[in-house]
Coordinates of C-alpha atoms in Angstrom, one line a residue:
Chain A
X1 CA 50.4 -37.5 28.8
X2 CA 49.2 -41.0 29.6
X3 CA 47.9 -41.7 33.1
X4 CA 48.4 -45.1 34.8
X5 CA 44.9 -46.4 35.6
X6 CA 45.7 -46.9 39.3
X7 CA 47.1 -43.4 39.6
X8 CA 44.1 -42.1 37.7
X9 CA 41.7 -43.9 40.1
X10 CA 43.4 -42.4 43.1
X11 CA 43.4 -38.9 41.7
X12 CA 39.8 -39.2 40.6
X13 CA 38.8 -40.2 44.1
X14 CA 40.6 -37.2 45.6
X15 CA 39.0 -34.8 43.2
X16 CA 35.5 -36.2 43.6
X17 CA 35.9 -36.1 47.4
X18 CA 37.1 -32.5 47.4
X19 CA 34.2 -31.6 45.0
X20 CA 31.7 -33.2 47.4
X21 CA 33.2 -31.3 50.3
X22 CA 33.0 -28.0 48.3
X23 CA 29.4 -28.6 47.6
X24 CA 28.7 -28.8 51.3
X25 CA 30.9 -26.0 52.6
X26 CA 29.7 -23.6 50.0
X27 CA 26.8 -23.1 52.4
X28 CA 28.6 -21.0 55.0
X29 CA 26.0 -21.3 57.7
X30 CA 28.2 -19.6 60.2
X31 CA 27.9 -16.3 58.3
X32 CA 24.5 -16.8 56.7
X33 CA 22.1 -14.0 57.6
X34 CA 24.8 -11.8 59.1
X35 CA 26.7 -8.7 57.9
X36 CA 30.4 -9.5 57.6
X37 CA 33.3 -7.0 57.4
X38 CA 34.3 -5.6 54.1
X39 CA 37.8 -6.8 53.3
X40 CA 38.5 -6.1 49.6
X41 CA 38.3 -3.0 47.4
X42 CA 36.0 -1.3 49.9
X43 CA 32.9 -3.4 48.9
X44 CA 33.7 -7.1 48.9
X45 CA 32.9 -8.5 52.3
X46 CA 34.1 -11.7 53.9
X47 CA 31.1 -13.8 52.8
X48 CA 31.4 -12.6 49.2
X49 CA 35.1 -13.4 49.3
X50 CA 34.4 -16.8 50.7
X51 CA 32.1 -17.6 47.9
X52 CA 34.6 -16.5 45.3
X53 CA 37.2 -18.7 47.1
X54 CA 34.9 -21.7 46.7
X55 CA 34.6 -21.0 43.0
X56 CA 38.4 -20.7 42.8
X57 CA 39.1 -24.0 44.5
X58 CA 36.5 -25.6 42.2
X59 CA 38.3 -24.2 39.2
X60 CA 41.6 -25.6 40.4
X61 CA 40.0 -29.0 40.6
X62 CA 38.8 -28.6 37.0
X63 CA 42.2 -27.6 35.8
X64 CA 43.9 -30.4 37.8
X65 CA 41.5 -32.9 36.3
X66 CA 42.1 -31.7 32.7
X67 CA 45.9 -31.7 33.2
X68 CA 46.6 -34.7 35.4
X69 CA 43.7 -37.1 35.1
X70 CA 42.3 -36.9 31.5
X71 CA 45.1 -38.4 29.4
X72 CA 46.0 -37.3 25.9
X73 CA 45.5 -40.6 24.3
X74 CA 41.8 -40.7 25.0
Chain B
X1 CA 8.8 6.3 17.8
X2 CA 11.5 8.1 19.8
X3 CA 15.1 8.5 18.7
X4 CA 16.1 6.1 21.6
X5 CA 13.9 3.4 20.2
X6 CA 15.2 3.9 16.6
X7 CA 18.8 3.7 17.9
X8 CA 18.1 0.5 19.8
X9 CA 16.3 -1.1 16.9
X10 CA 19.1 -0.1 14.6
X11 CA 21.7 -1.9 16.7
X12 CA 19.5 -5.0 17.0
X13 CA 18.7 -5.0 13.3
X14 CA 22.5 -5.0 12.6
X15 CA 23.0 -7.9 15.0
X16 CA 20.2 -9.9 13.5
X17 CA 21.3 -9.4 9.9
X18 CA 24.9 -10.5 10.8
X19 CA 23.5 -13.6 12.5
X20 CA 21.3 -14.6 9.5
X21 CA 24.2 -13.9 7.2
X22 CA 26.5 -16.3 9.1
X23 CA 23.8 -18.9 9.2
X24 CA 23.1 -18.7 5.5
X25 CA 26.9 -18.7 4.7
X26 CA 27.5 -21.8 6.8
X27 CA 25.0 -23.7 4.7
X28 CA 27.4 -23.5 1.8
X29 CA 29.6 -26.0 3.7
X30 CA 26.8 -28.5 4.3
X31 CA 27.6 -32.1 3.3
X32 CA 23.9 -33.0 3.2
X33 CA 24.3 -35.9 5.7
X34 CA 22.6 -36.4 9.0
X35 CA 26.0 -36.5 10.7
X36 CA 26.8 -33.1 9.3
X37 CA 23.4 -31.5 9.9
X38 CA 23.1 -32.7 13.5
X39 CA 26.7 -32.9 14.6
X40 CA 28.7 -30.6 12.2
X41 CA 30.6 -33.7 11.2
X42 CA 32.1 -33.7 14.7
X43 CA 35.0 -31.5 13.8
X44 CA 34.8 -28.4 16.1
X45 CA 38.0 -27.3 17.7
X46 CA 38.5 -25.3 21.0
X47 CA 37.1 -21.8 20.2
X48 CA 34.0 -22.8 18.3
X49 CA 33.4 -25.7 20.7
X50 CA 33.7 -23.5 23.8
X51 CA 31.4 -20.8 22.3
X52 CA 28.8 -23.3 21.2
X53 CA 28.8 -25.2 24.5
X54 CA 28.9 -22.0 26.6
X55 CA 26.3 -20.4 24.4
X56 CA 24.0 -23.4 24.7
X57 CA 24.3 -23.1 28.5
X58 CA 23.9 -19.3 29.0
X59 CA 20.3 -18.1 28.5
X60 CA 17.7 -15.6 29.5
X61 CA 18.4 -16.5 33.1
X62 CA 21.7 -14.7 33.0
X63 CA 20.5 -11.3 31.9
X64 CA 16.9 -11.4 33.0
X65 CA 16.5 -14.0 35.8
X66 CA 19.8 -13.4 37.7
X67 CA 19.4 -9.6 38.0
X68 CA 15.7 -10.1 38.8
X69 CA 16.6 -12.6 41.5
X70 CA 19.4 -10.5 43.0
X71 CA 16.9 -7.6 43.1
X72 CA 14.9 -9.7 45.5
X73 CA 17.5 -11.7 47.5
X74 CA 20.8 -9.8 47.0
X75 CA 24.3 -10.7 45.7
X76 CA 23.9 -14.3 46.7
X77 CA 22.0 -14.8 43.4
X78 CA 25.5 -14.9 41.8
X79 CA 27.0 -17.7 43.9
X80 CA 23.7 -19.5 43.7
X81 CA 25.1 -20.5 40.2
X82 CA 28.8 -19.8 40.3
X83 CA 29.9 -21.8 43.4
X84 CA 28.4 -25.0 41.9
X85 CA 27.6 -24.9 38.2
X86 CA 30.6 -22.8 37.2
X87 CA 33.1 -25.5 38.2
X88 CA 31.0 -28.7 38.8
X89 CA 29.6 -28.7 35.2
X90 CA 33.1 -28.6 33.6
X91 CA 34.3 -31.2 36.0
X92 CA 31.4 -33.4 34.7
X93 CA 32.7 -32.7 31.2
X94 CA 35.4 -35.1 32.2
X95 CA 33.2 -37.6 34.1
X96 CA 30.6 -37.9 31.4
X97 CA 32.4 -36.5 28.3
X98 CA 35.5 -38.6 28.5
X99 CA 33.4 -41.7 28.1
X100 CA 30.6 -40.5 25.9
X101 CA 32.9 -38.9 23.4
X102 CA 34.6 -42.2 22.3
X103 CA 31.1 -43.8 22.2
X104 CA 30.0 -41.1 19.8
X105 CA 33.0 -41.7 17.7
X106 CA 32.7 -45.5 17.7
X107 CA 28.9 -46.0 17.4
X108 CA 27.8 -42.6 15.9
X109 CA 25.7 -41.8 19.0
X110 CA 24.3 -38.3 19.2
X111 CA 21.9 -38.2 22.1
X112 CA 21.9 -39.0 25.8
X113 CA 19.2 -41.7 25.1
X114 CA 21.5 -43.5 22.7
X115 CA 24.4 -43.5 25.1
X116 CA 22.3 -44.7 28.1
X117 CA 20.1 -47.1 26.1
X118 CA 23.1 -48.4 24.1
X119 CA 24.8 -49.7 27.2
X120 CA 22.2 -52.5 27.5
X121 CA 21.1 -52.4 23.9
X122 CA 17.7 -51.2 25.1
X123 CA 15.6 -49.1 22.8
X124 CA 12.9 -48.8 25.5
X125 CA 15.3 -47.2 28.0
X126 CA 16.6 -44.9 25.3
X127 CA 13.1 -43.7 24.5
X128 CA 12.2 -43.3 28.1
X129 CA 15.3 -41.1 28.8
X130 CA 14.6 -39.1 25.7
X131 CA 10.9 -38.6 26.6
X132 CA 11.9 -37.0 29.9
X133 CA 14.7 -34.9 28.3
X134 CA 12.2 -33.5 25.8
X135 CA 9.7 -32.9 28.6
X136 CA 12.2 -30.8 30.4
X137 CA 13.8 -29.1 27.4
X138 CA 10.6 -27.6 26.0
X139 CA 9.7 -25.5 29.1
X140 CA 13.3 -24.3 29.2
X141 CA 13.1 -23.4 25.5
X142 CA 10.2 -21.1 26.3
X143 CA 12.3 -19.0 28.7
X144 CA 14.4 -17.8 25.7
X145 CA 11.5 -16.6 23.8
X146 CA 9.8 -15.0 26.8
X147 CA 13.1 -13.3 27.7
X148 CA 13.3 -12.0 24.1
X149 CA 9.8 -10.6 24.2
X150 CA 10.2 -9.0 27.7
X151 CA 13.5 -7.4 26.7
X152 CA 12.5 -6.0 23.4
X153 CA 9.3 -4.6 24.9
X154 CA 11.3 -2.9 27.7
X155 CA 14.1 -1.7 25.5
X156 CA 11.7 0.0 23.0
X157 CA 9.5 1.3 25.9
X158 CA 6.6 -0.8 24.8
X159 CA 6.7 0.1 21.1
X160 CA 7.5 -3.4 20.1
X161 CA 5.1 -5.7 22.1
X162 CA 6.1 -9.0 23.7
X163 CA 4.6 -11.1 21.0
X164 CA 6.5 -9.3 18.2
X165 CA 9.9 -9.6 19.9
X166 CA 9.4 -13.3 20.5
X167 CA 8.3 -13.8 16.9
X168 CA 11.4 -12.0 15.6
X169 CA 13.8 -14.2 17.6
X170 CA 11.8 -17.3 16.5
X171 CA 12.1 -16.5 12.8
X172 CA 15.8 -15.6 12.9
X173 CA 16.8 -18.8 14.8
X174 CA 14.5 -20.9 12.5
X175 CA 16.2 -19.5 9.4
X176 CA 19.9 -20.1 10.4
X177 CA 19.1 -23.4 12.0
X178 CA 17.1 -24.8 9.2
X179 CA 19.8 -23.8 6.6
X180 CA 23.0 -24.4 8.6
X181 CA 22.1 -27.1 11.1
X182 CA 24.8 -27.7 13.8
X183 CA 27.5 -26.0 11.8
X184 CA 25.4 -22.9 11.3
X185 CA 24.4 -22.8 14.9
X186 CA 28.0 -23.3 16.1
X187 CA 29.3 -20.5 13.9
X188 CA 26.5 -18.1 15.0
X189 CA 27.1 -19.2 18.6
X190 CA 30.7 -18.1 18.3
X191 CA 29.6 -14.5 17.5
X192 CA 26.8 -14.6 20.1
X193 CA 29.0 -15.8 22.9
X194 CA 31.6 -13.1 22.2
X195 CA 28.8 -10.5 22.2
X196 CA 27.2 -11.5 25.4
X197 CA 30.4 -11.9 27.4
X198 CA 31.9 -8.6 26.2
X199 CA 28.4 -6.9 26.3
X200 CA 27.7 -8.2 29.8
X201 CA 31.0 -6.9 31.2
X202 CA 30.6 -3.6 29.4
X203 CA 27.1 -3.2 30.9
X204 CA 28.5 -3.9 34.4
X205 CA 31.3 -1.4 34.1
X206 CA 29.1 1.4 32.7
X207 CA 26.3 0.9 35.2
X208 CA 28.6 0.5 38.2
X209 CA 30.2 3.8 37.1
X210 CA 27.0 5.8 36.8
X211 CA 25.8 4.5 40.2
X212 CA 29.0 6.0 41.7
X213 CA 31.1 2.9 41.6
X214 CA 30.8 -0.5 43.4
X215 CA 31.7 0.9 46.8
X216 CA 29.0 3.6 46.8
X217 CA 26.4 1.3 45.2
X218 CA 27.0 -1.4 47.8
X219 CA 27.1 1.0 50.7
X220 CA 23.7 2.3 49.7
X221 CA 22.3 -1.2 49.6
X222 CA 23.9 -1.9 53.0
X223 CA 22.2 1.1 54.6
X224 CA 18.8 0.8 53.0
X225 CA 18.4 -2.9 52.4
X226 CA 20.9 -4.8 54.6
X227 CA 19.0 -8.0 54.2
X228 CA 20.3 -8.1 50.5
X229 CA 23.9 -8.1 51.8
X230 CA 23.3 -10.5 54.8
X231 CA 21.5 -13.1 52.6
X232 CA 18.6 -13.1 55.0
X233 CA 16.2 -13.4 52.1
X234 CA 17.7 -16.6 50.7
X235 CA 17.1 -19.9 52.4
X236 CA 20.3 -21.8 52.9
X237 CA 18.5 -25.0 52.1
X238 CA 17.4 -23.6 48.7
X239 CA 21.0 -22.5 48.1
X240 CA 22.3 -25.9 49.0
X241 CA 19.9 -28.0 47.0
X242 CA 20.0 -25.7 43.9
X243 CA 23.8 -26.2 43.8
X244 CA 23.3 -29.9 43.1
X245 CA 20.5 -29.3 40.6
X246 CA 22.3 -26.8 38.5
X247 CA 25.8 -28.3 38.9
X248 CA 24.6 -31.8 38.0
X249 CA 21.7 -31.0 35.7
X250 CA 23.6 -29.0 33.0
X251 CA 25.7 -31.9 31.8
X252 CA 22.5 -33.6 30.8
X253 CA 21.0 -30.7 29.0
X254 CA 20.6 -32.4 25.7
X255 CA 22.0 -29.4 23.9
X256 CA 25.2 -29.3 26.0
X257 CA 25.7 -33.1 25.9
X258 CA 25.3 -33.2 22.1
X259 CA 27.8 -30.4 21.6
X260 CA 30.4 -32.2 23.7
X261 CA 30.2 -35.0 21.2
X262 CA 30.9 -32.6 18.3
X263 CA 34.4 -32.0 19.6
X264 CA 37.2 -33.0 17.1
X265 CA 39.3 -34.6 19.8
X266 CA 39.6 -34.8 23.6
X267 CA 42.2 -32.1 23.6
X268 CA 39.5 -29.6 22.6
X269 CA 37.2 -30.9 25.3
X270 CA 39.9 -30.5 27.9
X271 CA 40.6 -26.9 26.7
X272 CA 37.0 -25.8 27.1
X273 CA 36.9 -27.5 30.5
X274 CA 39.7 -25.2 31.7
X275 CA 38.2 -22.1 30.3
X276 CA 34.6 -22.6 31.3
X277 CA 34.6 -21.5 34.9
X278 CA 36.1 -18.0 34.2
X279 CA 33.4 -16.4 32.0
X280 CA 30.8 -18.3 34.1
X281 CA 32.0 -16.4 37.2
X282 CA 32.3 -13.1 35.6
X283 CA 29.0 -13.0 33.9
X284 CA 26.9 -14.3 36.8
X285 CA 28.5 -12.3 39.6
X286 CA 28.3 -9.0 37.6
X287 CA 24.7 -9.5 36.7
X288 CA 23.8 -10.3 40.3
X289 CA 25.6 -7.2 41.7
X290 CA 23.7 -5.1 39.1
X291 CA 20.4 -6.5 40.2
X292 CA 21.1 -5.9 43.9
X293 CA 22.4 -2.3 43.3
X294 CA 19.3 -1.7 41.2
X295 CA 17.1 -2.3 44.2
X296 CA 18.5 0.7 46.0
X297 CA 18.0 3.1 43.1
X298 CA 14.8 1.7 41.6
X299 CA 12.8 0.3 44.6
X300 CA 9.3 -1.0 44.6
X301 CA 9.5 -3.7 41.9
X302 CA 7.8 -6.9 42.9
X303 CA 7.2 -10.4 41.5
X304 CA 7.7 -10.7 37.7
X305 CA 8.4 -6.9 37.5
X306 CA 11.9 -7.6 38.9
X307 CA 12.8 -9.3 35.6
X308 CA 12.8 -5.7 34.1
X309 CA 15.4 -4.4 36.5
X310 CA 18.4 -4.5 34.1
X311 CA 16.6 -2.9 31.1
X312 CA 15.1 -0.3 33.5
X313 CA 18.5 0.6 35.0
X314 CA 20.0 1.0 31.6
X315 CA 17.0 3.1 30.3
X316 CA 17.2 5.4 33.3
X317 CA 20.9 5.8 33.8
X318 CA 22.9 5.1 30.6
X319 CA 23.3 6.4 27.1
X320 CA 21.1 5.1 24.3
X321 CA 23.8 2.8 22.8
X322 CA 23.9 0.9 26.1
X323 CA 20.4 -0.2 25.5
X324 CA 21.4 -1.5 22.1
X325 CA 24.3 -3.5 23.7
X326 CA 22.0 -5.0 26.3
X327 CA 19.6 -5.9 23.6
X328 CA 22.3 -7.6 21.5
X329 CA 23.8 -9.4 24.6
X330 CA 20.4 -10.6 25.8
X331 CA 19.4 -11.7 22.3
X332 CA 22.7 -13.5 21.8
X333 CA 22.4 -15.4 25.1
X334 CA 18.8 -16.4 24.4
X335 CA 19.2 -17.3 20.7
X336 CA 22.3 -19.4 21.3
X337 CA 20.4 -21.5 23.9
X338 CA 17.3 -21.6 21.8
X339 CA 18.9 -22.8 18.6
X340 CA 20.8 -25.5 20.5
X341 CA 17.7 -26.7 22.3
X342 CA 15.7 -26.8 19.1
X343 CA 18.4 -28.8 17.3
X344 CA 18.8 -31.1 20.2
X345 CA 15.1 -31.9 20.4
X346 CA 15.1 -32.4 16.7
X347 CA 18.0 -34.8 16.9
X348 CA 16.3 -36.7 19.7
X349 CA 13.1 -37.0 17.8
X350 CA 14.9 -38.1 14.7
X351 CA 17.4 -40.5 16.2
X352 CA 15.5 -41.9 19.2
X353 CA 12.1 -42.1 17.5
X354 CA 12.1 -41.9 13.7
X355 CA 15.2 -44.0 13.3
X356 CA 13.5 -46.8 15.2
X357 CA 10.8 -46.9 12.5
X358 CA 10.8 -47.8 8.8
X359 CA 12.2 -44.3 8.1
X360 CA 15.7 -45.6 9.0
X361 CA 15.8 -47.0 5.5
X362 CA 15.3 -43.5 4.0
X363 CA 18.1 -41.6 2.3
X364 CA 20.3 -39.2 4.3
X365 CA 19.0 -36.3 2.2
X366 CA 15.4 -37.3 3.0
X367 CA 16.1 -37.5 6.7
X368 CA 17.8 -34.1 6.6
X369 CA 14.7 -32.6 5.0
X370 CA 12.6 -34.2 7.7
X371 CA 14.9 -32.7 10.4
X372 CA 14.5 -29.3 8.9
X373 CA 10.7 -29.7 8.9
X374 CA 10.9 -30.7 12.6
X375 CA 12.9 -27.6 13.4
X376 CA 10.2 -25.4 11.8
X377 CA 7.4 -27.1 13.6
X378 CA 9.2 -27.0 17.0
X379 CA 9.9 -23.3 16.6
X380 CA 6.2 -22.7 16.0
X381 CA 5.2 -24.8 19.0
X382 CA 7.8 -23.0 21.2
X383 CA 6.5 -19.6 20.1
X384 CA 2.9 -20.6 20.9
X385 CA 3.9 -22.0 24.3
X386 CA 5.8 -18.8 25.1
X387 CA 2.8 -16.7 24.4
X388 CA 0.6 -18.8 26.7
X389 CA 3.1 -19.3 29.5
X390 CA 2.2 -17.3 32.7
X391 CA 4.9 -18.6 35.0
X392 CA 8.2 -16.7 36.0
X393 CA 11.4 -17.5 34.2
X394 CA 13.4 -18.8 37.1
X395 CA 10.6 -21.2 38.3
X396 CA 10.5 -23.0 35.0
X397 CA 14.2 -23.3 34.8
X398 CA 14.4 -24.7 38.4
X399 CA 12.0 -27.4 37.4
X400 CA 13.8 -28.2 34.2
X401 CA 17.2 -28.3 36.0
X402 CA 15.9 -30.8 38.6
X403 CA 14.5 -32.9 35.8
X404 CA 17.9 -33.1 34.1
X405 CA 19.8 -33.7 37.3
X406 CA 17.5 -36.6 38.2
X407 CA 18.7 -38.4 35.1
X408 CA 22.4 -38.2 36.1
X409 CA 22.5 -41.4 38.3
X410 CA 21.3 -43.8 35.5
X411 CA 23.7 -42.1 33.1
X412 CA 26.7 -42.5 35.4
X413 CA 25.5 -46.1 36.0
X414 CA 25.6 -46.8 32.3
X415 CA 29.1 -45.2 31.8
X416 CA 30.9 -46.4 35.0
X417 CA 29.2 -49.3 36.7
X418 CA 29.6 -52.7 35.0
X419 CA 27.4 -54.4 37.5
X420 CA 24.6 -51.9 37.0
X421 CA 21.5 -53.4 35.3
X422 CA 19.0 -52.2 32.7
X423 CA 16.1 -52.7 35.2
X424 CA 18.0 -50.6 37.8
X425 CA 18.4 -47.8 35.3
X426 CA 14.8 -47.9 34.3
X427 CA 13.6 -47.8 37.9
X428 CA 16.0 -45.0 38.7
X429 CA 14.6 -42.9 35.9
X430 CA 11.0 -43.6 36.8
X431 CA 11.1 -43.3 40.6
X432 CA 13.2 -40.1 40.6
X433 CA 10.9 -38.5 38.1
X434 CA 7.8 -39.6 40.0
X435 CA 9.2 -38.1 43.2
X436 CA 10.2 -34.8 41.4
X437 CA 6.8 -34.4 39.7
X438 CA 4.8 -35.4 42.8
X439 CA 6.7 -32.8 45.0
X440 CA 6.7 -30.1 42.4
X441 CA 3.0 -30.3 41.6
X442 CA 1.9 -30.9 45.2
X443 CA 0.6 -34.4 44.7
X444 CA 2.3 -35.3 48.0
X445 CA 2.9 -33.2 51.1
X446 CA 5.7 -30.7 50.3
X447 CA 7.1 -31.2 53.8
X448 CA 8.5 -34.5 52.5
X449 CA 11.1 -32.5 50.8
X450 CA 12.3 -31.2 54.2
X451 CA 12.6 -27.6 52.9
X452 CA 14.9 -28.5 50.0
X453 CA 14.0 -28.2 46.3
X454 CA 12.1 -31.2 45.1
X455 CA 15.0 -32.2 42.8
X456 CA 17.2 -33.1 45.7
X457 CA 15.0 -35.8 47.2
X458 CA 14.4 -37.0 43.6
X459 CA 18.1 -37.3 43.0
X460 CA 18.6 -39.2 46.3
X461 CA 15.7 -41.6 45.3
X462 CA 17.3 -42.1 41.9
X463 CA 20.7 -43.1 43.4
X464 CA 19.1 -45.4 46.0
X465 CA 16.9 -47.2 43.5
X466 CA 19.8 -47.6 41.1
X467 CA 21.9 -49.3 43.8
X468 CA 19.1 -51.4 45.3
X469 CA 17.6 -52.7 42.1
X470 CA 21.0 -53.5 40.7
X471 CA 21.8 -55.8 43.5
X472 CA 18.3 -57.3 43.4
X473 CA 18.7 -58.3 39.7
X474 CA 21.2 -60.6 37.9
X475 CA 24.4 -59.1 36.7
X476 CA 24.2 -57.9 33.0
X477 CA 25.6 -60.3 30.4
X478 CA 24.6 -58.3 27.3
X479 CA 26.7 -57.3 24.3
X480 CA 26.3 -53.6 25.0
X481 CA 28.0 -53.8 28.4
X482 CA 31.0 -55.8 26.9
X483 CA 31.3 -53.3 24.0
X484 CA 31.2 -50.3 26.3
X485 CA 33.8 -51.4 28.8
X486 CA 36.1 -52.8 26.1
X487 CA 36.0 -49.4 24.4
X488 CA 36.7 -47.6 27.7
X489 CA 39.7 -50.0 28.3
X490 CA 40.9 -49.3 24.8
X491 CA 40.5 -45.6 25.2
X492 CA 42.4 -45.7 28.5
X493 CA 39.5 -44.8 30.8
X494 CA 39.0 -48.2 32.3
X495 CA 38.8 -47.9 36.1

C-alpha cells in the first residue's frame, strides 16, 4: 500500500492530535481519589475500565498508523 | 539448604544453561564484521525483532518495581505505564523508526548520536547526545543487576546473597554477549521474552487463584485499604508527567532504538508495532494487581521492602515450582534488558568515540575484538555500581526515563524539521538536561517543577529552546540536511 503524501499528512495530524488528547484525558481527575462502582467481572471498577479503555484507543491508533499511514514501499 | 531452595536453583540452573547454549551456538553464525557483531547484519524478522525489542524494554521494573509500587499506591501502578508507554512507544516506532531505519540502511548508522549528528554532519552534536545517553543508560543498567540479586536472595531465602546473584547474571550475560554479539542477544532474547510473558501470566493466574480469585482479593483490599483502590496515594500530577516521560523516553533508549534498526524491512517494524501494546498491557496490569492484593495478605512492608512483595507472596502461598518460574521470568526480563544495554553502550562507545579516532582505520576483526573487550569491562563496571547503589529501583529508572525523554525534541527536529538548525539542537539538548539535573538534584527550588516530575519541565524547555534558537539562527544549508530529506522523499516519507 502506498500512501499519498497529502493524505498521509492529514492522517498523521489526526493520529497525533488524538494521541495528545489521550495523554491528557488518561488523568481522570473526576474519579481520582474516589471509589467507583464495580462494573465488570465483579472486581473491575469504572476507573479501572476507563484506564483499560484509554489503552485500547491508543492501540487502535497504533494499528491504524501501521495499516493506513506507514506505506509498504518504505 | 532446603528442598525448596534446591528446586528453585535447579530450575534457574536449567534456564541459565539453555541461555548460554543459545548464545554460544549463535556465535557459529558470526561473520566477524562490526555490522554483524553490533547489528546482526540487520536481518531480523518479526518474531525475533519483536522479542528483542520487547525484551530490551521490559526489565526489573516489571516484576520487582511494579508490584512493589502497587503495594504502596494500588492498581494505578499498572496504568502508570500501560495507558501511555504501551501504545505511545509503538506509535513512536513509526514517528522515529520510519525515518531512522532508511538512514541506517543508507549510511550504516547504528546509534541515536549518529542519526542526530548526521543530520548536520556534526560529530560534536553526535558525541554530546551519546554522552547523555550513556549517562542515563548506566544507572538503568544497574537496576537489572540489583533486581537479579534481590530476587535470587529472596527466592533462596537468603542462601544465595545479593552479590552472588548479581554476579551470576553478569557472567552469563557477558558470555553470550561477548561470543554472539547482537545475534546472540537477539536469539537469547527470543527465549527470554517467551519465558517472562508466559511466566508472568502463569504467576498471575496461580496467585490470584490461591488468594481466592480476583473478586475476593480485590474486595479484601477495598475493605482494609480503600486508598489503594481510590488512587488516593498517587498524585495525579505524578501520573500525568510520568506518562510523557515513559511514553516518549523509551523510543530513545539506545538499546530499543538500535534494535529497531536491525529490522530486515519496514514490514517487520510495522508488525511489531501492532503486537507491542498487547503483552505490554497484560504483563504490567497483572503485576500491579498482584502487588496491590499482596498488601492485604502481607501488610507492613515499607520502603525498599515492598520490592520483595512478589517473591514473598509466591514463597508463602504457592508451590515450590512457582518460585522457579518467577526466578526464570525475572531473570529473563532483567537479562534481556541488561544485554541490550551493554551492547548499545558498547556500540555507542565504538561508533561515536573510537571511530572518530585513528582506530577507524583498523580492521573489522580488530574492532570486533575491541568491542568484546568493552562488553567485558562494562559488565564489570555495572556489577561494581550495582553493589554500591543504595537507591530504590523505580527512582533510578524515573531519572533515566526523563533523561531519554528530554532528548526527543532534538531527535524529532533532526528527522522532521528542515528549518531546524544544529545550534538549536545543541541548545535543546543542553538546556533540557540542565533543567532536569538541576531539579532532580535540588540545585534549584523544586517548586519550579509545579509538582510535576522534573522531566516534564525539562521536556518543555527542550521544545521551546529548539524552536526559539532555530528562528534566531540562519536556515541550515549543509549537505546532511539535503541528504536526509532527499532520502525521506525517496523513501516516501516526505511531508
